[in-house]
PDB file of C-alpha atoms and ligand atoms in Angstrom:
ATOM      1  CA  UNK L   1       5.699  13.663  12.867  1.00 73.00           C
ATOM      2  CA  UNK L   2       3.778  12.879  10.033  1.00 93.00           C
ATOM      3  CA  UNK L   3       2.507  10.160   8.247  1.00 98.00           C
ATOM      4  CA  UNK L   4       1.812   8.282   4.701  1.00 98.00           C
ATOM      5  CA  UNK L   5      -1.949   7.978   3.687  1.00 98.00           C
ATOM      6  CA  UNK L   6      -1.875   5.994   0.277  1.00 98.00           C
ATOM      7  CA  UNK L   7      -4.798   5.844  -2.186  1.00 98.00           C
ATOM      8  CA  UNK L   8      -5.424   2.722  -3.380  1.00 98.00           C
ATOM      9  CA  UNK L   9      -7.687   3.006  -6.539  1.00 98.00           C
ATOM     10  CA  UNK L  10      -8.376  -0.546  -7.372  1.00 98.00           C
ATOM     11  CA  UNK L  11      -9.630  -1.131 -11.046  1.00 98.00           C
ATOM     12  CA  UNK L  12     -11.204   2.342 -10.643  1.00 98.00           C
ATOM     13  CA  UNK L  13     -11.494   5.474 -12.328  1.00 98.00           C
ATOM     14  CA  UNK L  14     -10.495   6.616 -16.396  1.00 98.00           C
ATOM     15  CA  UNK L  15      -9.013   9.637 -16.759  1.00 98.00           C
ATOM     16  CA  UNK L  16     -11.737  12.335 -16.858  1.00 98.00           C
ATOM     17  CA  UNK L  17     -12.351  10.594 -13.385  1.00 98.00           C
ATOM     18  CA  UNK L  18      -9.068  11.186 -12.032  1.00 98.00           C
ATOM     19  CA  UNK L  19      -8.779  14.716 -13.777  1.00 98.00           C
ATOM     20  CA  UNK L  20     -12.417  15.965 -11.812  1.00 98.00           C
ATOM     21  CA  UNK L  21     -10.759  14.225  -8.409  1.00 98.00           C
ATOM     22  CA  UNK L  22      -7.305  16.260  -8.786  1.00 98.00           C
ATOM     23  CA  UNK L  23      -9.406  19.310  -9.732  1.00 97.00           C
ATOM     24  CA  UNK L  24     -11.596  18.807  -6.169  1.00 98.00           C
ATOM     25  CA  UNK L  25      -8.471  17.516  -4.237  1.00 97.00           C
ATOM     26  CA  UNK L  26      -6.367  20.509  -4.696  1.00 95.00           C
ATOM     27  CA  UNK L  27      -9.076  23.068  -3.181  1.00 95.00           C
ATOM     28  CA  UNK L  28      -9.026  20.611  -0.761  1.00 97.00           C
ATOM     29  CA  UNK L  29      -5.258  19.582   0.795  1.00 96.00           C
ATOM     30  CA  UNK L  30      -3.861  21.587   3.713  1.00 95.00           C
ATOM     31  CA  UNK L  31      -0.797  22.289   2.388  1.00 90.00           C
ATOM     32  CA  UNK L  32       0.430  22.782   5.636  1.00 92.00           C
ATOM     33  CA  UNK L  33      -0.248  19.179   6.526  1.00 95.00           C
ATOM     34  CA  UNK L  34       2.735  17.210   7.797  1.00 96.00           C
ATOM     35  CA  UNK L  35       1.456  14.391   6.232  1.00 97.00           C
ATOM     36  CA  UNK L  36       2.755  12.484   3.023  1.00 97.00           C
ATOM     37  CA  UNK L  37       0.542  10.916   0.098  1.00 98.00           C
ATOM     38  CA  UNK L  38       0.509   8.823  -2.744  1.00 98.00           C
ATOM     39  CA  UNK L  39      -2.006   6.984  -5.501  1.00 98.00           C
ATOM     40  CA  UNK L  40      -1.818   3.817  -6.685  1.00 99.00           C
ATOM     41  CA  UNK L  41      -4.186   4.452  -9.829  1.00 98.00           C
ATOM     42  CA  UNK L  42      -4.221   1.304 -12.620  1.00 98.00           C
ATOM     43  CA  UNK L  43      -2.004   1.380 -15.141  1.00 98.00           C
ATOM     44  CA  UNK L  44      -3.962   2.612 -18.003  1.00 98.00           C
ATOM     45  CA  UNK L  45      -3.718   6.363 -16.290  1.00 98.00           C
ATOM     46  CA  UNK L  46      -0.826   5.655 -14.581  1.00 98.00           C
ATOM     47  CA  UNK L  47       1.399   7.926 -16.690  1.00 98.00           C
ATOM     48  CA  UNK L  48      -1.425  10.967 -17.176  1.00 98.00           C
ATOM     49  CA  UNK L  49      -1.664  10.216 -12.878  1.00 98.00           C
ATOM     50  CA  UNK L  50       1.592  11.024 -12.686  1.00 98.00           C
ATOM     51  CA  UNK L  51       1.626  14.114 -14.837  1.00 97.00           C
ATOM     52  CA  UNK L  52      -1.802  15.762 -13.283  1.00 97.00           C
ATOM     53  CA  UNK L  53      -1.234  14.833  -9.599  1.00 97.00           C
ATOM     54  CA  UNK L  54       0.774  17.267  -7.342  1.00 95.00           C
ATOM     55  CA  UNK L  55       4.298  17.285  -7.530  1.00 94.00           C
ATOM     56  CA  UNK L  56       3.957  16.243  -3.463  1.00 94.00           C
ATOM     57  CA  UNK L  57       2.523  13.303  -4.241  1.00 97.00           C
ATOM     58  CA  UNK L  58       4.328  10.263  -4.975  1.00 98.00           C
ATOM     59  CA  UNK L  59       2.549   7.397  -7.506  1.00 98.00           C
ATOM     60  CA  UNK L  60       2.784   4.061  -7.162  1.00 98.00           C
ATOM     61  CA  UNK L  61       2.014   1.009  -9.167  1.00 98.00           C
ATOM     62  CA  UNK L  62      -0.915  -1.244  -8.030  1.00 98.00           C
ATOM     63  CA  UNK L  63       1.035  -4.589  -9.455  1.00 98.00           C
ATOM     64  CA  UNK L  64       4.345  -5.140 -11.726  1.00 98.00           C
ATOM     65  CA  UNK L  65       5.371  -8.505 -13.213  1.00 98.00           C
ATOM     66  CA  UNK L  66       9.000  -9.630 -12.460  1.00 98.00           C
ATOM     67  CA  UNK L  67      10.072 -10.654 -15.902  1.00 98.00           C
ATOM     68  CA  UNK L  68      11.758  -7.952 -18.080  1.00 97.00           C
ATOM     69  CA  UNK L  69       9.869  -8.554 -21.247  1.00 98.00           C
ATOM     70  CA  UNK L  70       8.431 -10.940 -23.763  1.00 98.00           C
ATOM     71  CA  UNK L  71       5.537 -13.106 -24.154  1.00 98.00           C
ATOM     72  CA  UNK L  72       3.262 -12.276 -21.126  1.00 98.00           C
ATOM     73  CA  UNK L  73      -0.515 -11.212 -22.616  1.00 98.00           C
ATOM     74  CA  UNK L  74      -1.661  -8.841 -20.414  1.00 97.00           C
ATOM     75  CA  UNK L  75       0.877  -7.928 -17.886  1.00 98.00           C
ATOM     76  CA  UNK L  76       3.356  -4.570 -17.292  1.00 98.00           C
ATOM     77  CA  UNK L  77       6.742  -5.200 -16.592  1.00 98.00           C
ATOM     78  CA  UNK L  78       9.086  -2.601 -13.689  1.00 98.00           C
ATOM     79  CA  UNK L  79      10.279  -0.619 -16.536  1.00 98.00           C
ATOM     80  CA  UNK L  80       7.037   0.083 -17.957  1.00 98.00           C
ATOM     81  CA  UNK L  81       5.712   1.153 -14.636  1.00 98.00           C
ATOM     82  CA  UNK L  82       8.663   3.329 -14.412  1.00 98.00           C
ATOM     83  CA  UNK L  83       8.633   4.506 -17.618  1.00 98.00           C
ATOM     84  CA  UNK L  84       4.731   5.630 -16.789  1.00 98.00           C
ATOM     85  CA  UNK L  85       5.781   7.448 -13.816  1.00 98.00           C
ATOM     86  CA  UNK L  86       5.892   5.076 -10.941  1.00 98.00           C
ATOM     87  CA  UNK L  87       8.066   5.282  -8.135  1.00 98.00           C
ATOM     88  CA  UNK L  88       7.335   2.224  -6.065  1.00 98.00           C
ATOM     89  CA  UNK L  89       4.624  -0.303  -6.608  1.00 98.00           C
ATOM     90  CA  UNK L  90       2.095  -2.168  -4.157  1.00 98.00           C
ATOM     91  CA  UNK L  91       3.255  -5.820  -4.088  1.00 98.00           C
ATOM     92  CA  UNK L  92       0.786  -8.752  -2.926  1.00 98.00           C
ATOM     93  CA  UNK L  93      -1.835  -6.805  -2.172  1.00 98.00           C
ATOM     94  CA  UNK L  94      -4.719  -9.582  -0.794  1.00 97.00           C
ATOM     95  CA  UNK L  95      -6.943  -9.290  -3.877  1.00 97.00           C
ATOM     96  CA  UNK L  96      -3.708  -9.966  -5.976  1.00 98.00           C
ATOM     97  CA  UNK L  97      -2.971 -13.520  -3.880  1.00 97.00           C
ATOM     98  CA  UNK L  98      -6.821 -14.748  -3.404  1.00 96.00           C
ATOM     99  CA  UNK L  99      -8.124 -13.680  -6.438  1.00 97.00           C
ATOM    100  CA  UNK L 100      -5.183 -14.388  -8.902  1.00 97.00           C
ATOM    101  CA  UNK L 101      -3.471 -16.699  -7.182  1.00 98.00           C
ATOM    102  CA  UNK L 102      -0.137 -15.049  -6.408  1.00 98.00           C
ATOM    103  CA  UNK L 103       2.363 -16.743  -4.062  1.00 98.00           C
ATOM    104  CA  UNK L 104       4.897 -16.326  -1.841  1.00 97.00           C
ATOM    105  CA  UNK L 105       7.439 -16.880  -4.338  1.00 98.00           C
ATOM    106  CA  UNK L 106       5.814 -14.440  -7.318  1.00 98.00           C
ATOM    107  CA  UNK L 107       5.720 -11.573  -4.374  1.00 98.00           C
ATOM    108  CA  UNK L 108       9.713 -11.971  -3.958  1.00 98.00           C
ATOM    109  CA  UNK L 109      10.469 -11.998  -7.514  1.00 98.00           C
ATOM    110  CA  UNK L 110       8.290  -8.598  -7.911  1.00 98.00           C
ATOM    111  CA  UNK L 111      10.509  -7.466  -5.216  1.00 98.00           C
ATOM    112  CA  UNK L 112      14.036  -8.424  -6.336  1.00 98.00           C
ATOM    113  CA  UNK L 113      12.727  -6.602  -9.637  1.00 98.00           C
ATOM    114  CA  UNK L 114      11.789  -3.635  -8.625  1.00 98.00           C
ATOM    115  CA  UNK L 115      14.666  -2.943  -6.195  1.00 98.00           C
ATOM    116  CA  UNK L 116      16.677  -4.054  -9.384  1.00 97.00           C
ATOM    117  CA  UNK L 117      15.288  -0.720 -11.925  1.00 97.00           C
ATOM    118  CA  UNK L 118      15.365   0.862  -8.630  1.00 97.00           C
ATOM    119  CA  UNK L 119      11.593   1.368  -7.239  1.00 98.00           C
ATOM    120  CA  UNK L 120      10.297   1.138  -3.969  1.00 98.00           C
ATOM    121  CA  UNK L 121       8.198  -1.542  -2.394  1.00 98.00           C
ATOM    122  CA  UNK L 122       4.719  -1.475  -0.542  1.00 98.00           C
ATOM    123  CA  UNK L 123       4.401  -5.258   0.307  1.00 98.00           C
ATOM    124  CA  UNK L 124       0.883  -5.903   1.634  1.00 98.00           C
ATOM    125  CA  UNK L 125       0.705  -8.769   4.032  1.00 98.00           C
ATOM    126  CA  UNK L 126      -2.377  -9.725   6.436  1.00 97.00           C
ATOM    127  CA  UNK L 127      -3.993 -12.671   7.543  1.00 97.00           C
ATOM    128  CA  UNK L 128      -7.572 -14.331   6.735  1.00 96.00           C
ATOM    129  CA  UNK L 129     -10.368 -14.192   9.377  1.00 93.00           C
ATOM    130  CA  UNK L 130      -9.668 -18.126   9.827  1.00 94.00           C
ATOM    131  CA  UNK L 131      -5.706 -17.849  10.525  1.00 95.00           C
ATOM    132  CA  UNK L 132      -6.637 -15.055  12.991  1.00 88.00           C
ATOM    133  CA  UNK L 133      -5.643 -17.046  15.663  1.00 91.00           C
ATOM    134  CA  UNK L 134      -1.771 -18.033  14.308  1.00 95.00           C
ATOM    135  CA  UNK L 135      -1.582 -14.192  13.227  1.00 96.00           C
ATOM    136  CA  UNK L 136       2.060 -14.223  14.010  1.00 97.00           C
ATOM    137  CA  UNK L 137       2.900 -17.553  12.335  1.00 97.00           C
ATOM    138  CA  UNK L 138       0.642 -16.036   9.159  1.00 97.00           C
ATOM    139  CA  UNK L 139       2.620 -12.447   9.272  1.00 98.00           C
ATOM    140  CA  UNK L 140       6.248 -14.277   9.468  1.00 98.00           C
ATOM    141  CA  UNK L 141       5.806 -16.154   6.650  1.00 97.00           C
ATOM    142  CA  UNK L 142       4.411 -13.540   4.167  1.00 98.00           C
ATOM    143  CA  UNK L 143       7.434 -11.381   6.006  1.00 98.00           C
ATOM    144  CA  UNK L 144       9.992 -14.175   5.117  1.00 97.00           C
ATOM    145  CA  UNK L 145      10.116 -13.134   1.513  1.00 98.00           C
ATOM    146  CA  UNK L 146      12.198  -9.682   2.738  1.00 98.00           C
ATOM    147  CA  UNK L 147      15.001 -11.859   3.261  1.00 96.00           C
ATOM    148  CA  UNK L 148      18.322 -10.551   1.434  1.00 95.00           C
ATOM    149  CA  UNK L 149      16.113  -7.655   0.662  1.00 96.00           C
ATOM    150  CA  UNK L 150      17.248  -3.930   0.766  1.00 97.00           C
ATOM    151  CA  UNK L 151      14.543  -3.056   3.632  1.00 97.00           C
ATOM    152  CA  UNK L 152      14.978   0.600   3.253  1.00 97.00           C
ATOM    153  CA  UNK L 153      12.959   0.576   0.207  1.00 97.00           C
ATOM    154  CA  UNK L 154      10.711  -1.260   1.878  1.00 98.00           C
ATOM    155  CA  UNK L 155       7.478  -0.459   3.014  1.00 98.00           C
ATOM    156  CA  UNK L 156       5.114  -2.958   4.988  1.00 98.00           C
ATOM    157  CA  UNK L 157       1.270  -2.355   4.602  1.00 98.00           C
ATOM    158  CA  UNK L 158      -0.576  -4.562   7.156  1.00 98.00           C
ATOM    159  CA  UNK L 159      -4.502  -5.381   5.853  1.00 97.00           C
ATOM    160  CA  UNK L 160      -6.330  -7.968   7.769  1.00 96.00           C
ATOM    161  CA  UNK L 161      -8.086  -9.522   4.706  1.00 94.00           C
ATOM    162  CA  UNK L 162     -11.502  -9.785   6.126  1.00 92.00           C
ATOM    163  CA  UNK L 163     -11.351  -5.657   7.155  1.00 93.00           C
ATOM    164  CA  UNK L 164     -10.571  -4.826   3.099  1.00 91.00           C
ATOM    165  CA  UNK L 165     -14.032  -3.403   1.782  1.00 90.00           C
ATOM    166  CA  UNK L 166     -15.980  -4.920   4.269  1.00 92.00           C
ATOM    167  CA  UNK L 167     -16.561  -1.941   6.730  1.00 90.00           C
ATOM    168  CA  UNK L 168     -15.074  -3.727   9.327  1.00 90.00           C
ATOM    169  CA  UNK L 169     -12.033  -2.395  10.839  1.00 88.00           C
ATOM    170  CA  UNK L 170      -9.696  -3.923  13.314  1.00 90.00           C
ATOM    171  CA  UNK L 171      -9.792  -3.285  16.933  1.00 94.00           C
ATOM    172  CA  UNK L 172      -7.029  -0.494  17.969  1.00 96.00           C
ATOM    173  CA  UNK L 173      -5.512  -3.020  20.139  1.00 96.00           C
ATOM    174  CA  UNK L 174      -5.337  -5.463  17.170  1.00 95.00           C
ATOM    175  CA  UNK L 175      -4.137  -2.899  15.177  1.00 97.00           C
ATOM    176  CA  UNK L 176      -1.052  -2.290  17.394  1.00 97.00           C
ATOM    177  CA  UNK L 177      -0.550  -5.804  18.272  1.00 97.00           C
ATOM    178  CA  UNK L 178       0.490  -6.468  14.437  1.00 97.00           C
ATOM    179  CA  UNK L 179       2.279  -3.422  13.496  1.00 98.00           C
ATOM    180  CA  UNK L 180       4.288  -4.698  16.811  1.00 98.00           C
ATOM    181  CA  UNK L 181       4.361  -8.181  15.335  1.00 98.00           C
ATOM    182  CA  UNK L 182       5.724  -7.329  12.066  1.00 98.00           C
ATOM    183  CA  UNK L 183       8.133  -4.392  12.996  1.00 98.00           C
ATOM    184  CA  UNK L 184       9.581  -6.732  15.430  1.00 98.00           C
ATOM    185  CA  UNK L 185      10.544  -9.423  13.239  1.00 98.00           C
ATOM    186  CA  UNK L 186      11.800  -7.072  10.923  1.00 98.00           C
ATOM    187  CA  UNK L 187      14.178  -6.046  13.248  1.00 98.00           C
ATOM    188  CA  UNK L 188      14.776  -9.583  14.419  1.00 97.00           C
ATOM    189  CA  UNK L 189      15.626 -11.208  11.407  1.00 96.00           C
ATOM    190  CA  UNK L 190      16.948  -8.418   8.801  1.00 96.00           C
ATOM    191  CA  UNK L 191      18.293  -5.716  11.330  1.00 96.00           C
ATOM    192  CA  UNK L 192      16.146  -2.878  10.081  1.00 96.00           C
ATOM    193  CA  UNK L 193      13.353  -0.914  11.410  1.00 97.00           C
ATOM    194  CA  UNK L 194      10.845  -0.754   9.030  1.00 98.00           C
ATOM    195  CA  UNK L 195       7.757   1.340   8.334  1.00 98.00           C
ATOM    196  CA  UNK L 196       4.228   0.046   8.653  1.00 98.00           C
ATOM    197  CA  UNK L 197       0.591   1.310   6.671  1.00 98.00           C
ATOM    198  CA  UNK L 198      -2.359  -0.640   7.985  1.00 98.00           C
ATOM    199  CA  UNK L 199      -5.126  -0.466   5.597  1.00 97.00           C
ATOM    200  CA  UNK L 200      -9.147  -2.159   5.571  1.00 96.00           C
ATOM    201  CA  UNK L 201     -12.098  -0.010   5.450  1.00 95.00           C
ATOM    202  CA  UNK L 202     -10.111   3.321   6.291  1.00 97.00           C
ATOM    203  CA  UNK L 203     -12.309   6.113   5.749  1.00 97.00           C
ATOM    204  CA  UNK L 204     -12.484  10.050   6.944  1.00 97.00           C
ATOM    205  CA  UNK L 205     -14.310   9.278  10.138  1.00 96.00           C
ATOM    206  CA  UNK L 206     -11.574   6.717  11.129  1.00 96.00           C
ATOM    207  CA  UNK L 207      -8.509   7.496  10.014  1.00 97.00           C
ATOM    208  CA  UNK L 208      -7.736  10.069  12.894  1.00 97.00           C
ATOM    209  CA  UNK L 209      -7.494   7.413  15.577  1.00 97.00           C
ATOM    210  CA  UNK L 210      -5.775   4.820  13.628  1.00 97.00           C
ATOM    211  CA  UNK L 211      -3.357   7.741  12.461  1.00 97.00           C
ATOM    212  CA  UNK L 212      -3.283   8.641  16.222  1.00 97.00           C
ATOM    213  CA  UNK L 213      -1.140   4.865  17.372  1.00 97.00           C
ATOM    214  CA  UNK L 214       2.218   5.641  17.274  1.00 97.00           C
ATOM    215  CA  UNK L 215       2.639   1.863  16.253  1.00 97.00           C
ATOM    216  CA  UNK L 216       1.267   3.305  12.612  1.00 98.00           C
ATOM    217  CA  UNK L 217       2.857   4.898   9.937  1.00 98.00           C
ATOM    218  CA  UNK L 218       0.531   5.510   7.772  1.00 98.00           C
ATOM    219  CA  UNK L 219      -2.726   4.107   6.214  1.00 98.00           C
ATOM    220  CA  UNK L 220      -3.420   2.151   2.829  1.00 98.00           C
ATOM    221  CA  UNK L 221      -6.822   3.117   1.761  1.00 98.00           C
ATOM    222  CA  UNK L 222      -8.689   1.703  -1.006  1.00 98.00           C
ATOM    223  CA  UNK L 223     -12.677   2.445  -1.451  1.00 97.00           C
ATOM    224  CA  UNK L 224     -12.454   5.965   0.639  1.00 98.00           C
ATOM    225  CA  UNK L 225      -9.298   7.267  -1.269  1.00 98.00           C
ATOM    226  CA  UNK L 226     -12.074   7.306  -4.652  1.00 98.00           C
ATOM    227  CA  UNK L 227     -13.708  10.499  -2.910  1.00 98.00           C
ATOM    228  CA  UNK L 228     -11.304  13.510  -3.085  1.00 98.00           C
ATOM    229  CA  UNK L 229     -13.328  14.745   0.344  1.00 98.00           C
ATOM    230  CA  UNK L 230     -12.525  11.815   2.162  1.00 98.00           C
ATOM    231  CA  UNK L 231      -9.036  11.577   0.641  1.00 98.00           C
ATOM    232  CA  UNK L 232      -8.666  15.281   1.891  1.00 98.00           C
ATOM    233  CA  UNK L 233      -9.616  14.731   5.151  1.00 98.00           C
ATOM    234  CA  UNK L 234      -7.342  12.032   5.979  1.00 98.00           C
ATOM    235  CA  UNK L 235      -4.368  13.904   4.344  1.00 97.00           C
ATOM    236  CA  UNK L 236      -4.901  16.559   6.446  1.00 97.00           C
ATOM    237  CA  UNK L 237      -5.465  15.098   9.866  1.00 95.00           C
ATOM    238  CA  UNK L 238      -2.979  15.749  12.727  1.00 90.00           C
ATOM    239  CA  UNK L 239      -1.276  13.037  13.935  1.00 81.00           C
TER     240      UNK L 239
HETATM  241  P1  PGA E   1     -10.506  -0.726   1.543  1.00 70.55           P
HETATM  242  O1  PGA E   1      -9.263  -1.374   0.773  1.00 70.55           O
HETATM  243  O2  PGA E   1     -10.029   0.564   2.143  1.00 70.55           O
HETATM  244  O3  PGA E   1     -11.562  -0.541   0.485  1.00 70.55           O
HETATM  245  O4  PGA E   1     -10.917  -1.710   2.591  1.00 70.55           O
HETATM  246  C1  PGA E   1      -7.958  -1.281   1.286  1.00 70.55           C
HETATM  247  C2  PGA E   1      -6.986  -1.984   0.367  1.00 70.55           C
HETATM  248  O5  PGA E   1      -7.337  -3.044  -0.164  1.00 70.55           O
HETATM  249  O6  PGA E   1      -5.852  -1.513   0.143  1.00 70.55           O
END
């Protein structure tokens, strides 16, 4: 069966940038490969991402606010995403909660939004090297905000926050104990099974045996998925 690998561009890339890493990708894909993929690219080539990318691959929003319109300097609301060519956005991705303080709260009204104009959801949860130990307790909470939720529009990505851009990837075991965690209490508390992406320093020469867990339903990948080779690669390993 295959999986999702999901591209992750950060505040990179303009659009020549993205044009040259189409142009490469394309000699590039298997299209053969039972494998899905998508690009979160920022917003400002969001809508010439989603005309230049191949019609197999979805693209996604790296961050939405919740409020419809009006007076907010600076931010894109789920209509404008839309309107740019977004089918789902990333929601509470690490970066987003350390380094511009979103909560809890702000990650479920992104959520009720977008499943209002209708987009999916990638909601990235994961602990801090600190809270390793109370992993579950960590997960659950950051889970809790799926309550009431339409879960099959739901996608979960699981980044340990100390793996993102730091080289260091989580143990296999690790890797499989969480996915286990979270698709668990998904089931548990909402009655849904629900897909899971881990993501952290996921690059071509690791990808095939995280791909390999059945646990794993895909990887998010954010500072490989800037290289069309690497991107490649992963899209086109067996799993
Ligand atoms: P990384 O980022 O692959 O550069 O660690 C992953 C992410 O933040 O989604």
């Amino acid at each position: 069966m295959g999986k999702l690998i999901v591209a992750n561009w950060k505040m990179n890339k303009v659009r020549v940038e993205a044009e040259a890493f189409f142009a490469e990708l394309d000699g590039l894909v298997d299209n053969h490969s039972k494998n899905a993929y998508a690009v979160c690219p920022p917003a400002t080539i969001l809508h010439y991402v989603s005309e230049v990318a191949p019609k197999k691959m979805k693209v996604g929003a790296q961050n939405v606010y919740y409020k419809e319109s009006g007076a907010f300097t600076g931010e894109i609301s789920v209509k404008m995403a839309k309107d740019a060519g977004a089918s789902f956005s990333l929601v509470g991705h690490s970066e987003r909660r350390n380094i511009f303080g979103e909560t809890n709260d702000d990650v479920k009204e992104k959520i009720t939004a977008l499943q209002n104009d209708g987009l999916d959801v990638m909601l990235c949860v994961g602990e801090h090297l600190e809270e390793h130990d109370n992993l579950k307790a960590v997960l659950q909470e950051q889970l809790s905000v799926l309550k009431d939720v339409d879960i099959g529009k739901v996608i979960v990505a699981y980044e340990p926050v100390w793996a993102i851009g730091t080289g260091k990837v989580a143990e296999l075991q690790d890797i499989v104990c969480a996915h286990k965690i979270i698709k668990d209490y998904v089931k548990n508390m909402f009655g849904r099974d629900v897909k899971v992406l881990y993501g952290g320093s996921v690059k071509a020469s690791n990808a095939g045996e995280i791909l390999s867990l059945d646990e794993v339903d895909g990887v998010l990948v954010g500072g490989a998925s800037l290289d069309p080779k690497q991107f490649a690669q992963m899209i086109n390993t067996e799993c």
